[in-house]
XYZ file of C-alpha atoms in Angstrom:
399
model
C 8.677 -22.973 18.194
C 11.163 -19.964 18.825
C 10.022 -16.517 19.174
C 11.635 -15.833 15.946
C 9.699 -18.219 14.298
C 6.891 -16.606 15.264
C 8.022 -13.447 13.542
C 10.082 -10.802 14.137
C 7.040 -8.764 15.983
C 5.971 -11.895 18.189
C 5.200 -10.606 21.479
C 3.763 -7.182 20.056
C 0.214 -6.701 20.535
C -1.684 -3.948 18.258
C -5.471 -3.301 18.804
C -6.557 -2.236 15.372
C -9.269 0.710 15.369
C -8.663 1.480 11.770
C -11.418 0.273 8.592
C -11.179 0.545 4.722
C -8.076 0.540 3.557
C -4.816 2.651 4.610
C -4.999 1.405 8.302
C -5.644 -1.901 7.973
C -2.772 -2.316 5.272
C -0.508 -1.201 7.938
C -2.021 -3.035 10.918
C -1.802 -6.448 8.368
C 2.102 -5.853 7.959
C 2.524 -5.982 11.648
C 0.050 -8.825 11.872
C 2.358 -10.727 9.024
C 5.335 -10.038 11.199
C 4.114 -11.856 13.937
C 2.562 -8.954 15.635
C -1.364 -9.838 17.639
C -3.732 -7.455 16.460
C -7.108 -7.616 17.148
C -9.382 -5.485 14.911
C -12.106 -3.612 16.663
C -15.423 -4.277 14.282
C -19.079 -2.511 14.790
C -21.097 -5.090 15.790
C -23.746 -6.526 13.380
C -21.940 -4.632 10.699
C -17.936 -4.857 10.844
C -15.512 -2.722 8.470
C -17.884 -1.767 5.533
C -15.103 -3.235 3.434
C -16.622 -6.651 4.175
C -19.788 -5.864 1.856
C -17.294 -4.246 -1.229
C -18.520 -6.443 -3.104
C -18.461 -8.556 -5.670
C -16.061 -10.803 -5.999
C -16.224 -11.814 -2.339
C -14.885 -15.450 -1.100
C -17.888 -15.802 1.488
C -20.551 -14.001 2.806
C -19.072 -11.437 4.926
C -15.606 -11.344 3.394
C -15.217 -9.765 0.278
C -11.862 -9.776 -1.909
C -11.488 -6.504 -1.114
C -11.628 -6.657 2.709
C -9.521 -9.663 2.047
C -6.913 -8.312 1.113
C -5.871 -6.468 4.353
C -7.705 -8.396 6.964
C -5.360 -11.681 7.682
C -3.770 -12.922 10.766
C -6.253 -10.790 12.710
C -8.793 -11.133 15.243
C -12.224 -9.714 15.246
C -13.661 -8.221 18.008
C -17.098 -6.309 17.963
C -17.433 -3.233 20.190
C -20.232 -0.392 19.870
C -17.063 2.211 21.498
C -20.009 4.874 20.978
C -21.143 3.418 24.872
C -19.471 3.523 28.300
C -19.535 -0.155 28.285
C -17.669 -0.350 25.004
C -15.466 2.526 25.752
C -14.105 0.015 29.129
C -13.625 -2.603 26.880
C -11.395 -0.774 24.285
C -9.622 1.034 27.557
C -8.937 -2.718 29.520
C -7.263 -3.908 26.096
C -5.396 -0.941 25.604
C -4.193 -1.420 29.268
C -1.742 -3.729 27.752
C -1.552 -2.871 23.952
C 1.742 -1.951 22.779
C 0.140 0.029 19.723
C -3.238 1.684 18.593
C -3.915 1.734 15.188
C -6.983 4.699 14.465
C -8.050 6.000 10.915
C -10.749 8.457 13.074
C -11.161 12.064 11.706
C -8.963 14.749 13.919
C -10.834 14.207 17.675
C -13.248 12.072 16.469
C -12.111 9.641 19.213
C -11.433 12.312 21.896
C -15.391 12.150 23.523
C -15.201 8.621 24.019
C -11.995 9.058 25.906
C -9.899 7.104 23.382
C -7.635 9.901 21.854
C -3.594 9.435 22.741
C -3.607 12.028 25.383
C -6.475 10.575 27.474
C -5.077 6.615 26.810
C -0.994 7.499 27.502
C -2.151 8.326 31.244
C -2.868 4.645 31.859
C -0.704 3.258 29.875
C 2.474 5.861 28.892
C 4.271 2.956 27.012
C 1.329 3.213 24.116
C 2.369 3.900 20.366
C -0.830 5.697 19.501
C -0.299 5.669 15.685
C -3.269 8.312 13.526
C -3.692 8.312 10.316
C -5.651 10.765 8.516
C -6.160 12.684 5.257
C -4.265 15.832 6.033
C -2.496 15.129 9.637
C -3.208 16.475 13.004
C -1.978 20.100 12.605
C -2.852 22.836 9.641
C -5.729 24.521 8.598
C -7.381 20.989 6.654
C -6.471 18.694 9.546
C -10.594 18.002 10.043
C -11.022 17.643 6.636
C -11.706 14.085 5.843
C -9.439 12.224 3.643
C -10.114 9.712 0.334
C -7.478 8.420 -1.618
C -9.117 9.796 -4.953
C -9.525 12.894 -4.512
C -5.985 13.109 -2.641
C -4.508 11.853 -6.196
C -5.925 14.823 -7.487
C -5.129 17.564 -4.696
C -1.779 16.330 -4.701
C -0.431 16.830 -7.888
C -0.151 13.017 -8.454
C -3.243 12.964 -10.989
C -1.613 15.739 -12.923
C 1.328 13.922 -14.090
C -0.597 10.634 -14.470
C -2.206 9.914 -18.197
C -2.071 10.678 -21.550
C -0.447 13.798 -22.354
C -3.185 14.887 -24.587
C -6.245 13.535 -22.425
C -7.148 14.110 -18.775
C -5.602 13.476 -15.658
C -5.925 9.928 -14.618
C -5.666 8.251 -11.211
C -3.326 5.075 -10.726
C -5.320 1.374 -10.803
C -4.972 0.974 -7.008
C -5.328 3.331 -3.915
C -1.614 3.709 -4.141
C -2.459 6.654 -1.738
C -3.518 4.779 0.880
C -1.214 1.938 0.730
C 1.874 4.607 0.162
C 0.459 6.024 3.805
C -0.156 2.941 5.242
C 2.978 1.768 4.925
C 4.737 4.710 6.323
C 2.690 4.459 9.206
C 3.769 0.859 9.280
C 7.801 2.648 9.414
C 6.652 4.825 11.579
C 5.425 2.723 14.162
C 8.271 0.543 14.085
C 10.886 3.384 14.302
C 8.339 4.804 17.541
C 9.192 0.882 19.363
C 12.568 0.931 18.764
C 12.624 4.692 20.637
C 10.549 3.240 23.315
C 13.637 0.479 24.016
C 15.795 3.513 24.686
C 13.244 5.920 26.952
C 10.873 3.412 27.950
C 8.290 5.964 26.586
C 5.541 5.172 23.655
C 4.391 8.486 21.479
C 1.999 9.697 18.913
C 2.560 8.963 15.483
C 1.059 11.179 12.662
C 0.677 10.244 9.024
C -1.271 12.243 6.606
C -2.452 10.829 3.156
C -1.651 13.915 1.754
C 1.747 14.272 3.091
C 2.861 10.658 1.292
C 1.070 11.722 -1.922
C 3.504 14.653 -2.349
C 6.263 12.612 -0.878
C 5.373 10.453 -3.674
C 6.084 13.107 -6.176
C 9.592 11.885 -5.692
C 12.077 13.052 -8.682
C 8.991 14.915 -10.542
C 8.333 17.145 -7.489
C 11.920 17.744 -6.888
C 12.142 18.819 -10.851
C 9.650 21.318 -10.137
C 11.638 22.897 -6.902
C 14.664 22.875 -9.136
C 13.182 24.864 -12.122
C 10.208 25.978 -10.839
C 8.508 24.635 -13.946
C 4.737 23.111 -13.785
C 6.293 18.934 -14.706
C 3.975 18.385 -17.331
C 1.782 15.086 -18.021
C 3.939 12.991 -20.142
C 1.774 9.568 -20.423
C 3.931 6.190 -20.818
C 7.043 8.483 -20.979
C 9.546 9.340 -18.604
C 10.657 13.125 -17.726
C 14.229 12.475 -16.879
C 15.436 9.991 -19.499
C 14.942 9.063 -22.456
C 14.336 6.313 -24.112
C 12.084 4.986 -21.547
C 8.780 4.733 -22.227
C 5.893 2.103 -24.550
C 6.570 1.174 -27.941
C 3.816 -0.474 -30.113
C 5.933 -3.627 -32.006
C 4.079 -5.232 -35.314
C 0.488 -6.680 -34.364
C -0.513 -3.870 -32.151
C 1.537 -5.432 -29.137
C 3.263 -3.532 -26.761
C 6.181 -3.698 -24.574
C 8.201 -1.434 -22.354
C 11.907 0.186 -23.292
C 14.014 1.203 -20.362
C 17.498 2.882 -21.312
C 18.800 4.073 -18.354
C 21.985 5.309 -19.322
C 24.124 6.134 -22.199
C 25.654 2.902 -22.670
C 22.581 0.630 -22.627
C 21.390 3.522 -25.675
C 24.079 2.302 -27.584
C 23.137 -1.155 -26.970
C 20.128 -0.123 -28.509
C 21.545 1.581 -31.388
C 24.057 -1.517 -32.035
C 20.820 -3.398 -32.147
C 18.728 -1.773 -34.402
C 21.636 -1.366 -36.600
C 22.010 2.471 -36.211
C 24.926 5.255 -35.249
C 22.373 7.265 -33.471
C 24.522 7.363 -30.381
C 27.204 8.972 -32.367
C 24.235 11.507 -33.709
C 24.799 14.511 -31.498
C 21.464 15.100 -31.017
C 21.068 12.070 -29.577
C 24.686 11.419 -27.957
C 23.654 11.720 -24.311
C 20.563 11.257 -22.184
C 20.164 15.326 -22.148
C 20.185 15.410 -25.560
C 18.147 13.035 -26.189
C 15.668 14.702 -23.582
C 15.935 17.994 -25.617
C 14.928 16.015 -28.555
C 12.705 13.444 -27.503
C 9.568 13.584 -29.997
C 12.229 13.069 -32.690
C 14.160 10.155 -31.492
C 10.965 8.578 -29.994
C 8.862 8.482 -33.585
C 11.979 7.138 -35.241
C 12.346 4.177 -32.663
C 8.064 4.133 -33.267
C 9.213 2.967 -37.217
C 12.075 0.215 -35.864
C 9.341 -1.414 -33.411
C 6.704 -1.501 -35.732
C 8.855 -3.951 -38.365
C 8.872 -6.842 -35.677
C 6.272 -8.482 -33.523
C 7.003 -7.660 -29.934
C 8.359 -11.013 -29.129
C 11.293 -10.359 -30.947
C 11.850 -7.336 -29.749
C 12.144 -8.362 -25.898
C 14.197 -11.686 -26.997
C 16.487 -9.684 -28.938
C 17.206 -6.412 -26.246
C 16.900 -8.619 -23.098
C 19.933 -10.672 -24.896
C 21.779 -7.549 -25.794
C 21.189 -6.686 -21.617
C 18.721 -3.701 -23.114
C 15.956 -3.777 -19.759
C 12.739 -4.248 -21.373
C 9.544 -6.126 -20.524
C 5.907 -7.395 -21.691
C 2.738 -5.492 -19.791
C 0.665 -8.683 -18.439
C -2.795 -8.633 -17.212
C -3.450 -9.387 -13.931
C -3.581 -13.473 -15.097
C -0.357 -13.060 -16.450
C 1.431 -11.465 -13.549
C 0.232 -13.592 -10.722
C 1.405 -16.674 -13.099
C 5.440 -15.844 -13.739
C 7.551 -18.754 -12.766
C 9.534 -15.356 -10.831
C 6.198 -14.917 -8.864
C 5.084 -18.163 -7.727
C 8.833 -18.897 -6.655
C 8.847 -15.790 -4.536
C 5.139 -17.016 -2.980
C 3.405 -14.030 -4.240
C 0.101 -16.073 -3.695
C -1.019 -17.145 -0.673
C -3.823 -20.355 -0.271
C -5.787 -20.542 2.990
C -7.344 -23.702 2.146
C -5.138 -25.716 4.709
C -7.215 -23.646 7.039
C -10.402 -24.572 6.240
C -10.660 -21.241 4.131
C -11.623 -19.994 -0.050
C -9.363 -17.224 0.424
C -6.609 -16.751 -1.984
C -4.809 -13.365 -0.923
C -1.666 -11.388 -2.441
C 1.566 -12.616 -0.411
C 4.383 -10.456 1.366
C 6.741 -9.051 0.038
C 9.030 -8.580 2.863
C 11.172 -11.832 2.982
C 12.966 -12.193 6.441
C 15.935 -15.024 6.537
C 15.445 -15.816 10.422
C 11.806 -14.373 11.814
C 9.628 -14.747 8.089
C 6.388 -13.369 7.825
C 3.662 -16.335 8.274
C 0.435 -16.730 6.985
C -1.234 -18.620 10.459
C -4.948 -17.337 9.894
C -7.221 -16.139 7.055
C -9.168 -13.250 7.081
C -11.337 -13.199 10.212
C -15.057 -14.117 10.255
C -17.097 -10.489 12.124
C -16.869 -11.459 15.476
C -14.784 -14.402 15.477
C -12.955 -13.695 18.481
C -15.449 -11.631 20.600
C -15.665 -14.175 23.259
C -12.438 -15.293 23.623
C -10.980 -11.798 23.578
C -13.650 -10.784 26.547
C -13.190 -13.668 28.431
C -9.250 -12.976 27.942
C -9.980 -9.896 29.639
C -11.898 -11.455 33.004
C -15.493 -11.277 30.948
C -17.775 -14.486 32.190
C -20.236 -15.998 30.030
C -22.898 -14.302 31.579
C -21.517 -10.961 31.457
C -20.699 -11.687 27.291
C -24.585 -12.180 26.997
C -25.926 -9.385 28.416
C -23.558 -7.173 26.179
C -24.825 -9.215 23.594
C -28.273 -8.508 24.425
C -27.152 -4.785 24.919
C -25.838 -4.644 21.560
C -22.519 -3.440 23.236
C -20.272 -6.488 21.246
């Protein structure tokens, strides 16, 4: 097998100190992409993710830890001792990256911060990531994806307009930040190629929740108005938002532009577009509770069937909102491999697939989620570790 068979990041090895959820999301990209990453576990215990549970697929692997955990090894290290601390410092020895989700110098009295590990090894891409970065006045603070939602602004503009602030269905924080760290990390290698240098890279899960403001942030610098919460609706264009079609159903209207409005119009058998209240997206920003209950009355006449037939014919982007059954079961999702089936490898675990799709190096799915401990032994004895020596850290509680 080629190296680019292996993946695009064969040859890269990661030692994974992160837990929960940010770190490990980006650690698992890398692992996808071919990258060896062996996740650093408490012993006895492992990632407290393991025990999120129910659903969970087997005793110490729950869906959630599942979901972030594959094509990784598990080590188990106690790096609060001098024996564990070697251990983390021989692997590092020849670690391209380190992965840590630690609070601000939490990992700076075992020796393990970037400054004390880039003396041995200077080639290391130390990547941090934490709830409000390295620098500032928070930067000790710790960091949960919930309550950055809300600090950030993100939970203000997320709801009903006339109920409370609600926080998205997944820790979109964390994922958002773990996948920067993910670009980060990558962009830190290809620097190292030119300067033969590694460096420290910093991502905050506050700084990618107000990068994730996106458009509505930037409408606030530009008017210095408050964006208000707006529910299924969208503050730049309109109509683009829910409708409720006959039987309570529901579906999702996306006009984009002017001409796919008049699509619409042509459709429902109206000369709104000609209306000049209603001529052009700004327009029909300015009057958007009007226009919006009159398309309410249109929707309500027909089932919501024949409302997506009819506007996905006239080339009018619309779609149904599926359950969770629904989505994972599109023809468009099982063609693209969205699910992933570890029972070839002797495994229950069903797990989310990539999305990255690479036409020479893919992503592979060689190993499920790792059993605690799995590869204590072979990683020691890897690193010169005898049998012997294995069981008395054992018996130490070091691994």
């Amino acid at each position: 097998m080629t190296d680019m068979a292996k993946g695009a990041l064969h040859g890269i090895k990661v030692l994974d100190l992160s837990r929960v959820l940010a770190g490990p999301s980006c650690t698992q990209v890398l692992a996808d992409l071919g990258a060896e990453v062996i996740k650093v576990e408490r012993p006895h215990i492992g990632d407290e993710t393991r025990h999120w549970a129910p659903p969970k697929f087997s005793d110490d692997t729950s869906a959630y830890y599942a979901t972030i955990n594959r094509n990784k090894k598990s080590l188990t290290v106690d790096i609060t001792t001098p024996a564990g601390q070697t251990i983390i410092k021989q692997l590092v020895a020849d670690s391209d990256i380190v992965v840590e989700n630690f609070k601000v110098g939490g990992l700076k009295k075992y020796g393990l911060d970037y400054d004390s590990l880039k003396q041995d090894n200077p080639r290391l891409i130390y990547a941090s990531l934490t709830g409000f970065g390295q620098t500032g006045p928070d930067a000790k603070r710790p960091g949960y994806d919930y309550i950055i939602q809300g600090l950030s602004g993100l939970m203000s503009i997320t709801g009903p307009s006339d109920g409370e602030p609600h926080k998205v269905g997944v820790a979109v924080v964390d994922l958002f930040a773990g996948l920067q760290l993910t670009i980060g990390i990558q962009a830190a290698l290809l620097a190292r190629q030119h300067t033969g240098l590694g460096q420290h890279v910093d991502v905050a899960l506050l700084d990618s929740a107000l990068a994730m403001l996106a458009n509505v942030g930037m409408n606030y610098l530009a008017s210095d108005r408050v964006p208000p919460r707006l529910g299924n609706q969208h503050p730049n264009i309109v109509p683009y938002q829910v409708f409720e079609a006959k039987g309570a159903s529901h579906f999702i209207l996306a006009c984009g532009n002017d001409s796919q409005f008049a699509k619409l119009c042509n459709v429902l058998g109206v000369d709104w577009n000609t209306d000049e209240r209603f001529m052009t997206n700004p327009q029909r920003v300015a009057n958007r509770e009007l226009l919006c209950d009159e398309l309410s009355k249109k929707f309500a006449k027909q089932p919501r069937s024949y409302w997506l037939e009819v506007l996905d014919k006239a080339g009018i982007p619309c779609g149904a909102i599926h359950n969770i059954s629904e989505a994972l079961a599109m023809p468009q999702a099982q063609a693209r491999e969205m699910v992933v089936d570890f029972a070839a490898q002797g495994s229950p675990v069903r797990a989310l697939g990539s999305p990255i799709k690479l036409s020479a190096s893919p992503v592979t799915y060689r190993t499920p989620p790792p059993k605690l401990s799995e590869h204590t032994d072979s990683t020691l004895a890897d690193l010169g570790y005898d049998s012997e020596m294995i069981a008395k850290l054992k018996a130490d509680g070091i691994v």
